[in-house]
Coordinates of C-alpha atoms in Angstrom, one line a residue:
Chain A
M1 CA -24.8 -11.3 -14.6
L2 CA -22.7 -9.8 -12.5
K3 CA -25.5 -8.8 -10.3
T4 CA -26.0 -9.3 -6.2
S5 CA -27.5 -8.1 -3.3
L6 CA -26.2 -8.0 0.6
G7 CA -30.0 -8.6 1.8
T8 CA -31.5 -5.4 1.1
L9 CA -28.5 -3.6 -0.2
L10 CA -28.2 -4.4 -4.4
L11 CA -24.6 -4.1 -6.1
D12 CA -24.1 -3.8 -10.1
N13 CA -21.3 -6.6 -9.4
P14 CA -19.9 -8.5 -6.2
I15 CA -16.4 -6.5 -6.1
L16 CA -15.7 -4.3 -3.8
S17 CA -12.9 -2.3 -1.7
A18 CA -11.7 -4.2 1.4
S19 CA -11.6 -1.7 4.7
G20 CA -8.1 -0.5 5.3
T21 CA -6.9 -1.1 1.9
F22 CA -8.4 1.7 -0.1
G23 CA -8.4 4.9 2.0
S24 CA -12.0 6.4 1.2
G25 CA -12.0 5.5 -2.4
W26 CA -10.3 9.1 -3.4
E27 CA -6.7 8.4 -4.2
G28 CA -7.8 5.5 -6.1
R29 CA -10.2 7.3 -8.3
M30 CA -7.0 8.5 -10.3
F31 CA -6.5 5.1 -11.1
S32 CA -9.7 3.7 -12.3
D33 CA -13.6 4.7 -12.9
L34 CA -14.6 3.4 -9.5
A35 CA -18.1 3.9 -11.2
Q36 CA -17.9 0.2 -12.2
V37 CA -16.9 -1.1 -8.7
G38 CA -19.9 -2.8 -6.3
A39 CA -19.1 -0.8 -3.5
L40 CA -16.3 1.0 -1.5
V41 CA -15.7 0.4 1.9
S42 CA -13.9 2.9 3.8
K43 CA -11.0 2.8 6.0
T44 CA -12.0 2.2 9.8
V45 CA -13.5 5.4 11.5
T46 CA -13.0 5.9 15.2
V47 CA -15.3 8.6 17.3
H48 CA -11.7 9.9 18.4
P49 CA -9.1 10.2 15.9
R50 CA -6.3 7.7 16.4
P51 CA -2.5 8.6 15.3
G52 CA -1.9 4.7 14.9
N53 CA 1.0 2.5 15.7
P54 CA 4.9 3.5 15.5
P55 CA 6.8 2.5 12.0
P56 CA 7.7 0.4 10.4
R57 CA 4.0 -1.1 9.9
I58 CA 4.2 -3.3 7.2
W59 CA 6.6 -5.7 6.0
E60 CA 6.5 -8.3 3.1
T61 CA 6.3 -12.0 3.9
A62 CA 5.8 -14.9 1.3
S63 CA 2.8 -14.2 -0.4
G64 CA 1.4 -12.1 2.1
M65 CA 2.3 -9.2 4.2
L66 CA 1.9 -8.1 7.7
N67 CA 0.6 -4.3 9.0
S68 CA 0.3 -2.6 11.6
I69 CA -1.2 0.4 11.0
G70 CA -3.5 0.5 13.7
L71 CA -6.9 2.4 12.4
E72 CA -4.9 5.2 11.8
N73 CA -7.6 8.0 11.3
K74 CA -8.7 11.3 12.0
G75 CA -11.3 10.4 13.8
A76 CA -15.6 10.6 13.1
D77 CA -16.1 14.5 12.8
Y78 CA -13.4 15.0 10.4
F79 CA -14.6 12.1 8.3
L80 CA -18.1 13.1 7.9
A81 CA -16.8 16.8 7.2
E82 CA -13.9 15.8 5.0
S83 CA -13.6 12.1 3.6
L84 CA -17.4 11.1 3.3
P85 CA -18.1 14.5 0.8
K86 CA -15.4 13.0 -1.2
M87 CA -17.0 9.3 -1.4
Q88 CA -20.2 10.7 -1.9
Q89 CA -18.8 12.8 -4.6
L90 CA -17.1 9.0 -6.4
A91 CA -20.8 7.5 -5.4
N92 CA -22.4 9.9 -7.6
G93 CA -26.0 10.2 -6.8
G94 CA -26.1 6.2 -7.3
R95 CA -24.8 6.1 -10.5
G96 CA -21.2 5.0 -8.3
P97 CA -20.3 2.6 -6.4
R98 CA -22.5 1.9 -2.9
I99 CA -20.7 3.5 0.3
I100 CA -20.0 1.4 2.8
I101 CA -18.6 2.9 6.0
N102 CA -16.9 0.6 8.6
I103 CA -16.8 1.8 12.0
G104 CA -14.5 1.0 14.9
G105 CA -15.6 0.7 18.6
E106 CA -13.8 0.8 21.8
S107 CA -17.0 -0.1 23.5
I108 CA -20.9 -0.8 22.4
D109 CA -21.4 2.6 23.0
E110 CA -19.1 4.2 20.5
F111 CA -20.5 1.7 17.9
V112 CA -23.9 3.2 18.5
Q113 CA -22.6 6.4 18.4
L114 CA -21.1 6.0 14.9
A115 CA -23.8 3.8 13.4
E116 CA -26.3 6.8 14.4
R117 CA -24.3 9.5 13.0
F118 CA -23.2 7.5 10.0
S119 CA -26.9 6.1 9.0
A120 CA -27.9 9.9 9.3
A121 CA -25.6 10.7 7.0
G122 CA -26.9 8.7 4.0
V123 CA -24.5 6.0 3.6
D124 CA -25.4 2.7 2.0
A125 CA -24.7 0.7 4.5
L126 CA -22.2 0.1 7.9
E127 CA -19.5 -2.1 8.3
V128 CA -19.0 -3.2 12.1
N129 CA -14.9 -3.8 12.5
L130 CA -15.1 -5.8 15.6
S131 CA -12.0 -7.3 15.1
C132 CA -8.7 -5.1 14.3
P133 CA -6.0 -7.2 15.4
N134 CA -4.0 -3.5 15.7
V135 CA -5.4 -2.1 18.7
Q136 CA -5.5 -4.0 22.2
E137 CA -9.3 -3.0 23.3
G138 CA -11.3 -4.5 20.2
R139 CA -9.0 -7.6 20.2
L140 CA -9.7 -8.1 23.9
L141 CA -13.7 -6.8 23.7
F142 CA -15.2 -8.1 20.7
S143 CA -14.1 -10.3 18.0
T144 CA -13.3 -13.4 20.1
E145 CA -16.4 -13.3 22.1
P146 CA -20.2 -14.3 21.0
R147 CA -21.7 -12.7 23.5
L148 CA -20.1 -9.3 23.1
T149 CA -20.5 -9.6 19.4
E150 CA -24.1 -10.3 19.7
Q151 CA -24.6 -7.5 22.1
A152 CA -22.4 -4.8 19.8
L153 CA -24.8 -6.0 16.9
R154 CA -27.7 -5.6 18.5
A155 CA -27.1 -2.6 20.0
V156 CA -25.8 -1.5 16.7
K157 CA -29.0 -2.5 15.0
R158 CA -30.9 -0.6 17.0
V159 CA -30.4 2.8 16.2
A160 CA -29.0 2.0 12.2
T161 CA -31.2 3.0 9.3
V162 CA -29.0 1.1 7.0
P163 CA -27.8 -2.7 6.5
V164 CA -25.2 -3.7 8.8
F165 CA -22.1 -6.2 8.1
A166 CA -20.2 -7.5 10.9
K167 CA -16.7 -7.7 10.4
L168 CA -15.1 -10.9 12.0
S169 CA -11.6 -12.2 13.0
P170 CA -10.1 -15.4 12.3
N171 CA -8.0 -15.6 15.0
V172 CA -10.7 -17.6 16.7
T173 CA -11.0 -21.7 17.7
D174 CA -14.6 -21.8 15.9
I175 CA -15.6 -19.0 13.4
T176 CA -19.0 -20.1 13.1
E177 CA -19.7 -19.6 16.8
I178 CA -18.9 -15.6 16.1
A179 CA -21.1 -15.7 13.1
R180 CA -24.1 -17.2 14.5
A181 CA -23.5 -14.8 17.5
A182 CA -23.7 -11.7 14.5
E183 CA -26.5 -12.9 12.8
Q184 CA -28.8 -13.4 16.6
G185 CA -27.7 -10.0 17.0
G186 CA -29.4 -9.1 13.9
A187 CA -26.4 -8.3 11.4
D188 CA -27.7 -8.4 7.6
G189 CA -24.4 -9.9 6.8
I190 CA -21.1 -11.0 7.8
T191 CA -17.7 -10.2 6.6
A192 CA -14.8 -12.9 6.4
I193 CA -12.2 -12.6 7.4
N194 CA -10.1 -9.7 8.9
T195 CA -6.2 -10.3 8.8
L196 CA -4.5 -13.2 10.4
I197 CA -1.9 -12.2 13.2
G198 CA 0.9 -12.8 12.6
M199 CA 4.8 -11.7 13.2
A200 CA 8.2 -11.1 11.6
I201 CA 11.8 -11.0 13.4
D202 CA 15.2 -9.9 12.9
W203 CA 17.1 -12.2 14.2
R204 CA 20.3 -10.1 13.4
K205 CA 18.9 -7.6 15.4
Q206 CA 17.1 -10.1 18.0
R207 CA 14.0 -7.9 17.6
P208 CA 10.4 -8.2 16.2
I209 CA 10.4 -5.9 12.5
L210 CA 7.0 -4.4 13.3
G211 CA 7.3 -1.1 15.6
R212 CA 4.1 -2.8 17.7
G213 CA 5.6 -6.1 17.3
I214 CA 2.7 -8.0 15.7
G215 CA 0.4 -7.2 13.1
G216 CA -2.3 -8.7 10.8
L217 CA -1.3 -11.0 7.8
S218 CA -2.8 -10.5 4.6
G219 CA -2.8 -11.5 0.9
P220 CA -2.4 -14.9 -1.5
A221 CA -1.1 -16.6 2.0
I222 CA -4.4 -16.7 3.7
K223 CA -6.9 -17.2 0.8
P224 CA -7.3 -21.0 1.8
V225 CA -7.9 -19.6 5.3
A226 CA -10.1 -16.9 4.3
L227 CA -12.2 -19.6 1.5
R228 CA -12.5 -22.3 4.3
M229 CA -14.2 -19.7 7.2
V230 CA -16.5 -18.0 4.7
Y231 CA -17.4 -22.0 3.7
E232 CA -17.9 -22.7 7.5
C233 CA -19.7 -19.6 7.9
A234 CA -22.4 -20.2 4.9
R235 CA -23.2 -23.4 6.6
T236 CA -24.1 -21.6 9.8
V237 CA -25.5 -18.5 8.8
K238 CA -28.9 -17.7 6.6
I239 CA -27.3 -13.7 6.4
P240 CA -25.1 -12.8 3.0
I241 CA -21.2 -13.2 3.4
L242 CA -18.8 -11.2 2.3
G243 CA -15.6 -12.8 1.7
V244 CA -12.0 -11.7 1.8
G245 CA -8.6 -12.5 2.1
G246 CA -6.3 -13.1 -0.6
V247 CA -8.3 -12.1 -3.4
R248 CA -6.3 -11.1 -6.8
S249 CA -8.0 -12.8 -9.7
A250 CA -11.6 -13.2 -11.0
T251 CA -11.1 -16.9 -10.2
D252 CA -10.5 -16.0 -6.8
V253 CA -13.5 -14.3 -6.6
L254 CA -15.6 -17.0 -8.5
D255 CA -14.0 -19.4 -6.1
F256 CA -15.3 -17.7 -2.7
V257 CA -18.9 -17.3 -4.3
C258 CA -19.0 -20.7 -4.5
A259 CA -18.0 -21.1 -1.1
G260 CA -20.9 -19.1 -0.4
A261 CA -20.1 -15.3 -0.8
S262 CA -22.7 -13.0 -2.1
A263 CA -19.7 -10.2 -2.4
V264 CA -15.9 -9.9 -2.7
Q265 CA -13.7 -7.6 -0.9
I266 CA -10.0 -6.8 -2.6
G267 CA -7.8 -5.8 -0.4
T268 CA -4.0 -6.1 -0.3
A269 CA -3.7 -6.8 -4.2
Q270 CA -4.7 -3.4 -4.9
F271 CA -1.6 -2.4 -3.4
T272 CA 0.1 -4.0 -6.0
D273 CA -2.1 -3.0 -9.1
P274 CA -4.4 0.2 -7.7
A275 CA -6.5 -0.2 -11.0
L276 CA -7.2 -4.4 -9.9
M277 CA -11.4 -3.9 -9.0
V278 CA -12.5 -2.7 -12.3
R279 CA -10.0 -5.2 -13.9
L280 CA -11.6 -8.2 -12.1
K281 CA -15.3 -6.8 -12.7
D282 CA -14.0 -7.0 -16.4
E283 CA -12.5 -10.5 -16.3
L284 CA -15.5 -12.0 -14.0
R285 CA -17.6 -11.1 -17.2
T286 CA -15.7 -12.9 -19.3
L287 CA -15.3 -15.8 -17.0
L288 CA -19.0 -16.1 -16.6
T289 CA -20.0 -15.8 -20.1
E290 CA -17.7 -18.4 -21.3
A291 CA -19.0 -20.5 -18.2
R292 CA -22.6 -19.7 -18.7
M293 CA -23.3 -19.0 -15.1
T294 CA -24.3 -16.1 -13.0
I295 CA -23.0 -14.5 -9.6
A296 CA -26.6 -15.9 -7.8
E297 CA -26.1 -19.4 -9.7
L298 CA -22.5 -20.2 -8.0
R299 CA -23.4 -18.9 -4.7
G300 CA -23.1 -21.7 -2.3
S301 CA -22.6 -24.1 -5.4
A302 CA -19.5 -25.6 -3.3
H303 CA -22.2 -27.0 -0.6
R304 CA -24.3 -29.0 -3.3
P305 CA -23.9 -32.5 -3.9
A306 CA -21.8 -32.8 -6.8
A307 CA -24.1 -32.5 -10.0
I308 CA -22.3 -35.8 -11.7
P309 CA -22.7 -38.6 -10.4
T310 CA -19.0 -40.5 -9.8
A311 CA -18.4 -43.1 -11.6
K312 CA -18.6 -46.6 -10.0
P313 CA -16.0 -49.1 -9.5
T314 CA -15.8 -52.1 -12.2
A315 CA -15.2 -55.5 -10.8
A316 CA -12.0 -55.0 -11.7
C317 CA -11.1 -51.8 -10.1
A318 CA -12.8 -53.1 -6.9
V319 CA -10.7 -56.0 -6.7
A320 CA -7.4 -54.3 -7.2
T321 CA -8.3 -51.9 -4.7
P322 CA -7.1 -52.7 -1.0
E323 CA -9.6 -52.6 1.7
V324 CA -9.2 -49.4 3.7
K325 CA -8.6 -50.5 7.5
G326 CA -9.7 -47.9 9.3
Chain B
M1 CA -18.0 10.1 -15.3
L2 CA -14.7 10.6 -13.0
S3 CA -11.8 9.7 -15.3
A4 CA -8.7 8.2 -14.8
P5 CA -5.8 10.2 -15.1
M6 CA -3.0 7.8 -13.9
Q7 CA -2.3 4.4 -15.0
T8 CA -0.2 1.6 -14.2
R9 CA 1.9 1.1 -17.6
V10 CA 3.7 -1.6 -19.0
H11 CA 6.9 -0.3 -20.7
A12 CA 9.6 -2.4 -22.8
L13 CA 13.2 -2.7 -21.3
R14 CA 15.0 -0.9 -23.5
R15 CA 18.7 -2.4 -21.8
L16 CA 20.4 -2.4 -18.4
R17 CA 23.5 -0.2 -18.6
E18 CA 25.9 -1.3 -15.9
L19 CA 27.2 1.4 -13.4
G20 CA 29.3 -0.8 -11.2
G21 CA 28.9 -1.5 -7.7
G22 CA 25.9 -4.1 -8.8
S23 CA 24.0 -0.7 -10.2
F24 CA 22.4 -0.3 -13.0
A25 CA 20.4 2.4 -15.1
V26 CA 17.2 0.2 -16.0
E27 CA 16.3 1.9 -19.4
V28 CA 12.4 1.9 -20.3
D29 CA 10.9 2.7 -23.3
G30 CA 8.5 5.9 -23.3
P31 CA 6.2 7.7 -22.7
I32 CA 7.6 8.7 -18.9
P33 CA 5.4 10.9 -17.8
A34 CA 7.1 14.8 -17.1
T35 CA 8.7 13.8 -13.6
L36 CA 10.4 16.5 -11.2
P37 CA 13.4 15.8 -9.0
G38 CA 12.5 13.7 -5.7
Q39 CA 9.4 11.8 -7.2
F40 CA 9.3 8.1 -7.4
Y41 CA 7.6 5.5 -8.9
M42 CA 6.3 2.0 -7.7
L43 CA 8.2 -0.7 -10.3
R44 CA 7.4 -4.6 -10.8
T45 CA 8.1 -6.4 -13.8
E46 CA 5.4 -8.2 -16.0
K47 CA 6.2 -11.7 -15.5
R48 CA 7.8 -13.5 -13.1
W49 CA 7.8 -11.2 -10.1
P50 CA 8.8 -13.1 -7.3
V51 CA 7.2 -10.8 -4.1
L52 CA 4.3 -9.2 -3.6
L53 CA 4.2 -5.6 -3.4
P54 CA 5.8 -3.3 -6.5
R55 CA 9.0 -1.2 -4.9
P56 CA 10.0 2.2 -4.8
F57 CA 12.4 4.1 -7.2
S58 CA 13.3 7.5 -7.8
L59 CA 13.2 8.1 -11.7
Y60 CA 17.0 8.5 -12.2
D61 CA 17.1 9.6 -15.9
R62 CA 14.5 10.7 -18.5
A63 CA 14.6 11.9 -22.2
A64 CA 13.8 15.7 -22.8
D65 CA 10.9 14.4 -24.8
G66 CA 9.6 11.6 -22.5
S67 CA 10.7 8.9 -25.1
W68 CA 12.2 7.1 -22.4
G69 CA 13.5 6.9 -19.0
S70 CA 15.4 5.2 -16.4
F71 CA 16.0 4.1 -12.6
L72 CA 18.5 3.6 -10.7
V73 CA 18.5 0.1 -9.6
K74 CA 21.0 -2.4 -7.1
G75 CA 20.7 -5.6 -6.8
V76 CA 19.9 -6.3 -3.1
G77 CA 17.0 -8.1 -2.9
E78 CA 14.4 -10.5 -4.6
G79 CA 12.4 -7.3 -6.2
T80 CA 15.6 -5.8 -7.3
R81 CA 16.9 -8.9 -9.1
A82 CA 14.1 -9.7 -10.4
I83 CA 14.3 -6.6 -12.0
L84 CA 18.1 -7.0 -12.9
D85 CA 17.1 -10.2 -14.8
L86 CA 14.8 -8.6 -17.1
A87 CA 15.7 -8.8 -21.0
P88 CA 15.5 -6.5 -23.4
G89 CA 11.7 -6.3 -24.8
E90 CA 10.3 -7.3 -21.5
G91 CA 7.9 -5.4 -19.5
L92 CA 8.1 -3.5 -16.5
V93 CA 5.3 -2.2 -14.9
L94 CA 5.3 1.6 -13.7
N95 CA 3.0 3.6 -11.5
G96 CA 4.2 7.5 -11.1
P97 CA 5.1 9.7 -10.6
L98 CA 3.8 9.8 -7.3
G99 CA 5.2 12.2 -4.2
Q100 CA 6.6 15.3 -3.5
P101 CA 9.6 16.4 -5.4
F102 CA 12.6 18.4 -3.6
P103 CA 11.4 22.2 -3.0
R104 CA 11.1 24.0 -6.2
D105 CA 11.4 27.3 -5.0
I106 CA 14.8 26.8 -3.4
D107 CA 17.6 28.1 -5.9
N108 CA 21.0 26.5 -6.3
P109 CA 20.9 23.6 -3.4
I110 CA 23.7 21.7 -2.6
C111 CA 23.0 18.0 -3.6
V112 CA 24.2 15.4 -1.1
A113 CA 24.0 12.0 -2.4
G114 CA 25.2 8.2 -0.9
G115 CA 25.6 5.1 -3.0
V116 CA 22.2 5.0 -5.0
G117 CA 20.8 8.1 -3.6
L118 CA 22.4 9.6 -6.6
A119 CA 19.6 9.1 -8.4
P120 CA 17.2 12.1 -7.8
F121 CA 19.7 14.2 -8.7
L122 CA 20.4 13.3 -12.1
L123 CA 17.8 15.2 -13.3
L124 CA 17.8 17.8 -11.2
A125 CA 21.8 18.2 -12.5
R126 CA 20.0 18.5 -16.0
E127 CA 17.7 21.0 -15.2
Y128 CA 20.1 23.5 -14.1
K129 CA 22.6 22.5 -16.9
A130 CA 20.0 23.3 -19.1
Q131 CA 20.3 26.9 -18.1
G132 CA 23.7 27.1 -18.3
R133 CA 24.4 26.3 -14.6
N134 CA 26.3 23.5 -12.5
L135 CA 24.6 22.2 -9.7
R136 CA 26.9 21.6 -6.9
L137 CA 26.7 17.7 -5.8
L138 CA 28.5 16.0 -3.1
F139 CA 28.8 12.0 -3.7
G140 CA 30.0 9.4 -1.5
G141 CA 30.1 6.1 -1.1
R142 CA 32.5 3.4 0.5
N143 CA 34.7 3.0 -2.6
R144 CA 35.3 4.0 -6.5
A145 CA 32.9 0.8 -7.5
A146 CA 29.7 2.5 -5.1
L147 CA 30.0 5.8 -6.7
S148 CA 27.5 4.1 -9.4
G149 CA 26.9 6.7 -11.8
L150 CA 29.6 8.7 -11.6
E151 CA 30.5 9.0 -15.0
D152 CA 26.7 9.9 -15.7
V153 CA 26.4 13.1 -13.5
E154 CA 30.3 14.5 -14.1
P155 CA 29.7 15.8 -17.1
V156 CA 26.0 17.8 -16.2
A157 CA 27.4 18.7 -12.1
R158 CA 29.9 20.4 -10.2
V159 CA 30.7 17.3 -8.6
F160 CA 32.7 16.4 -5.3
A161 CA 33.3 12.9 -4.3
S162 CA 34.5 10.8 -1.9
T163 CA 35.1 7.7 -0.5
D164 CA 35.2 6.0 3.2
D165 CA 38.8 4.3 1.5
G166 CA 40.0 7.1 -0.3
S167 CA 40.0 5.2 -3.7
H168 CA 38.5 8.4 -4.8
G169 CA 38.1 11.9 -4.6
F170 CA 38.1 13.0 -0.9
H171 CA 39.0 10.2 1.6
G172 CA 36.5 10.4 4.0
M173 CA 32.6 10.1 4.4
V174 CA 30.4 12.5 2.7
T175 CA 29.5 14.6 5.9
A176 CA 33.3 15.2 6.6
L177 CA 33.4 16.6 2.7
L178 CA 30.5 18.7 3.9
D179 CA 32.3 19.9 6.8
D180 CA 35.6 20.9 4.4
L181 CA 33.6 22.7 1.9
I182 CA 31.8 24.8 4.7
A183 CA 35.2 25.6 6.0
R184 CA 36.5 26.4 3.1
G185 CA 34.0 28.9 2.1
E186 CA 32.5 26.5 -0.9
V187 CA 29.4 26.0 1.1
K188 CA 28.1 29.2 3.6
A189 CA 25.6 28.7 6.3
G190 CA 21.8 29.7 5.2
E191 CA 22.5 27.4 2.2
V192 CA 20.0 24.6 1.7
V193 CA 21.3 21.0 1.2
F194 CA 19.1 18.1 -0.8
C195 CA 20.2 14.6 0.2
C196 CA 19.5 11.4 -0.1
G197 CA 21.5 8.5 0.9
P198 CA 21.2 5.5 3.7
D199 CA 19.3 6.6 6.9
P200 CA 22.9 6.6 8.8
M201 CA 24.3 9.2 6.2
M202 CA 21.0 11.2 6.3
H203 CA 21.2 11.5 9.9
A204 CA 24.5 12.6 9.6
V205 CA 24.0 15.4 7.3
A206 CA 20.9 16.6 9.0
A207 CA 22.9 16.9 12.1
L208 CA 25.7 18.5 10.7
C209 CA 23.4 20.5 8.7
E210 CA 21.9 21.8 12.1
K211 CA 25.2 22.5 13.8
R212 CA 26.2 25.0 10.5
G213 CA 22.9 26.7 10.3
L214 CA 22.3 25.2 6.7
R215 CA 18.5 24.4 5.6
C216 CA 18.5 20.5 5.1
F217 CA 15.5 18.1 3.0
L218 CA 16.1 14.6 2.7
S219 CA 14.2 12.3 0.4
L220 CA 13.2 9.0 2.3
E221 CA 13.1 5.7 1.6
T222 CA 10.6 3.7 3.5
Y223 CA 8.7 0.4 3.2
M224 CA 6.0 0.8 1.3
A225 CA 2.8 -1.1 0.1
C226 CA 0.9 0.9 -2.1
G227 CA 2.9 3.9 -2.7
Y228 CA -0.4 6.3 -3.7
G229 CA -1.8 6.9 0.0
V230 CA -4.5 4.2 0.5
C231 CA -2.4 2.0 3.0
N232 CA -1.2 4.3 5.8
G233 CA 2.2 2.1 6.1
C234 CA 4.5 3.8 4.8
T235 CA 4.0 6.6 7.6
V236 CA 7.1 8.3 9.6
K237 CA 6.8 10.7 12.6
V238 CA 6.6 14.1 12.1
Q239 CA 6.1 17.8 13.5
G240 CA 5.7 21.3 12.1
P241 CA 3.0 23.0 10.7
R242 CA 2.7 21.4 7.5
F243 CA 1.0 17.9 9.9
K244 CA -1.9 20.5 11.6
G245 CA -0.9 18.5 14.8
W246 CA -1.1 15.1 12.8
P247 CA 2.2 12.7 14.4
Y248 CA 2.4 10.5 11.4
S249 CA 3.0 11.4 7.5
R250 CA 2.4 9.4 4.6
T251 CA 6.3 9.4 2.9
C252 CA 4.4 8.2 -0.6
M253 CA 1.8 11.3 -0.4
E254 CA 3.0 14.3 1.9
G255 CA 6.9 13.1 1.3
P256 CA 9.4 11.3 0.4
V257 CA 11.2 14.8 0.7
Y258 CA 10.8 15.9 4.1
E259 CA 12.8 18.8 5.9
A260 CA 14.9 17.6 8.2
C261 CA 13.7 19.6 11.0
E262 CA 10.1 18.6 10.0
L263 CA 11.1 14.6 11.0
V264 CA 11.0 13.0 14.9
H265 CA 13.3 10.5 15.6

């Protein structure tokens, strides 16, 4: 009922962690049995260590939060030596969640390096972070440029031996152009969406609140935007879509599935409830049992013509309805 | 299969005990796990939580058997006001204990609290009282009303109070009180200060300690999203061997207690 596939990657259920919101899963294992989660997506790993942005790095907004962490991580060497073994322990020889490593490069060369190293390390899939809003180079280079997106994916695909997903930015005029470019570059799927660029200001100090000034908006506030973008991408590309943005209930998950997502990532809502992913998986089962549906049946169903014909207006009704003038 | 030893739990509110100055001891039913002074919990109301993220609070008090616990909450924003709007029997969601406590290998520290910064010190005072000793606690506020919880701590600690307006105890800031105690030989160089309070006060206490040759540990309050180490949002700039050259530290994991010399401003 909950099984889903992302190309060749099969998942027991469509619940994944969103990159950067669950570390490498190690802290989260204290709060729930992560064997029940479809896949864990690591925080972005870069070739070199990145200390990240100056604090304050987070700020709560109406139904959401801004962050400007800046991809703080200790680099690929450290991740391979320290964090990946822990993720593999959670994966428990295939009995636990699939392991997806999110990689961030400042150049195509770096993406390639990371893709080679993590493919060799035996992870289940890669997610290419083309779209972190909190680092200058990433924002300028990849996420907003179809041509660069395609080139980056093509280069990564040339060396990767596992499925590759492209994580897209919503901070573009038309996300479907970037989605199409990722597909043409050979991506096995896309993840939509990363955070929306925003900011907060303290008028008394007459200064931006975040240390870096701007940050990425996440949380329930962005769900309608994310849903719309997943819907648009689903009409444009044939590769599977990982939906992400503001999910905090099983209903939210199914909304994304109807929009065309094959699986859904949980992000900010995990900060409020560290055991949320497992709870959502259980709630999904309940909802789908009640509805007598499966994830596979629901996927993309919002794109189909309405199954129930809409009632035809009666003569009286037709008379009463004023003519609409274009 | 890996177990899940920590869980967010819903605890029923027992009562709100008014402490003055807009602060309350928010008492909830147990079981409250054993918690060391300085560790904290992420809190949100079970229903009608008006904001998104839970809020961090030190554990203020706890029954010896864990059958109840309390948090010192001052209504300053939407989240804290929602907690103070709870009726007895309604649920508060707790995640904790989280973070590192004040160092356990320091004997007889001098504690310096400002306002709701009193929170981590009641448990420590109870620990000392149980050993037949009195913890020294300097407790400062703007005025008498701001010394919320003074009646709770006075029976179990040797309290030196200060108010900016002189309405209770020493007339002046808590740093001036600390300096006064040093001048009178009550506190000596080489002793260790544990401090919790507003940032400007902690800056001043840390600076004074450095000048007078005292070690100083600060319990920081930062904006937190997760509280369990996954978001990297609550970081502060640090230095020192504990961090192995990395410039930032998560206050929810390696903190919230830092030695003053570890913090980079």
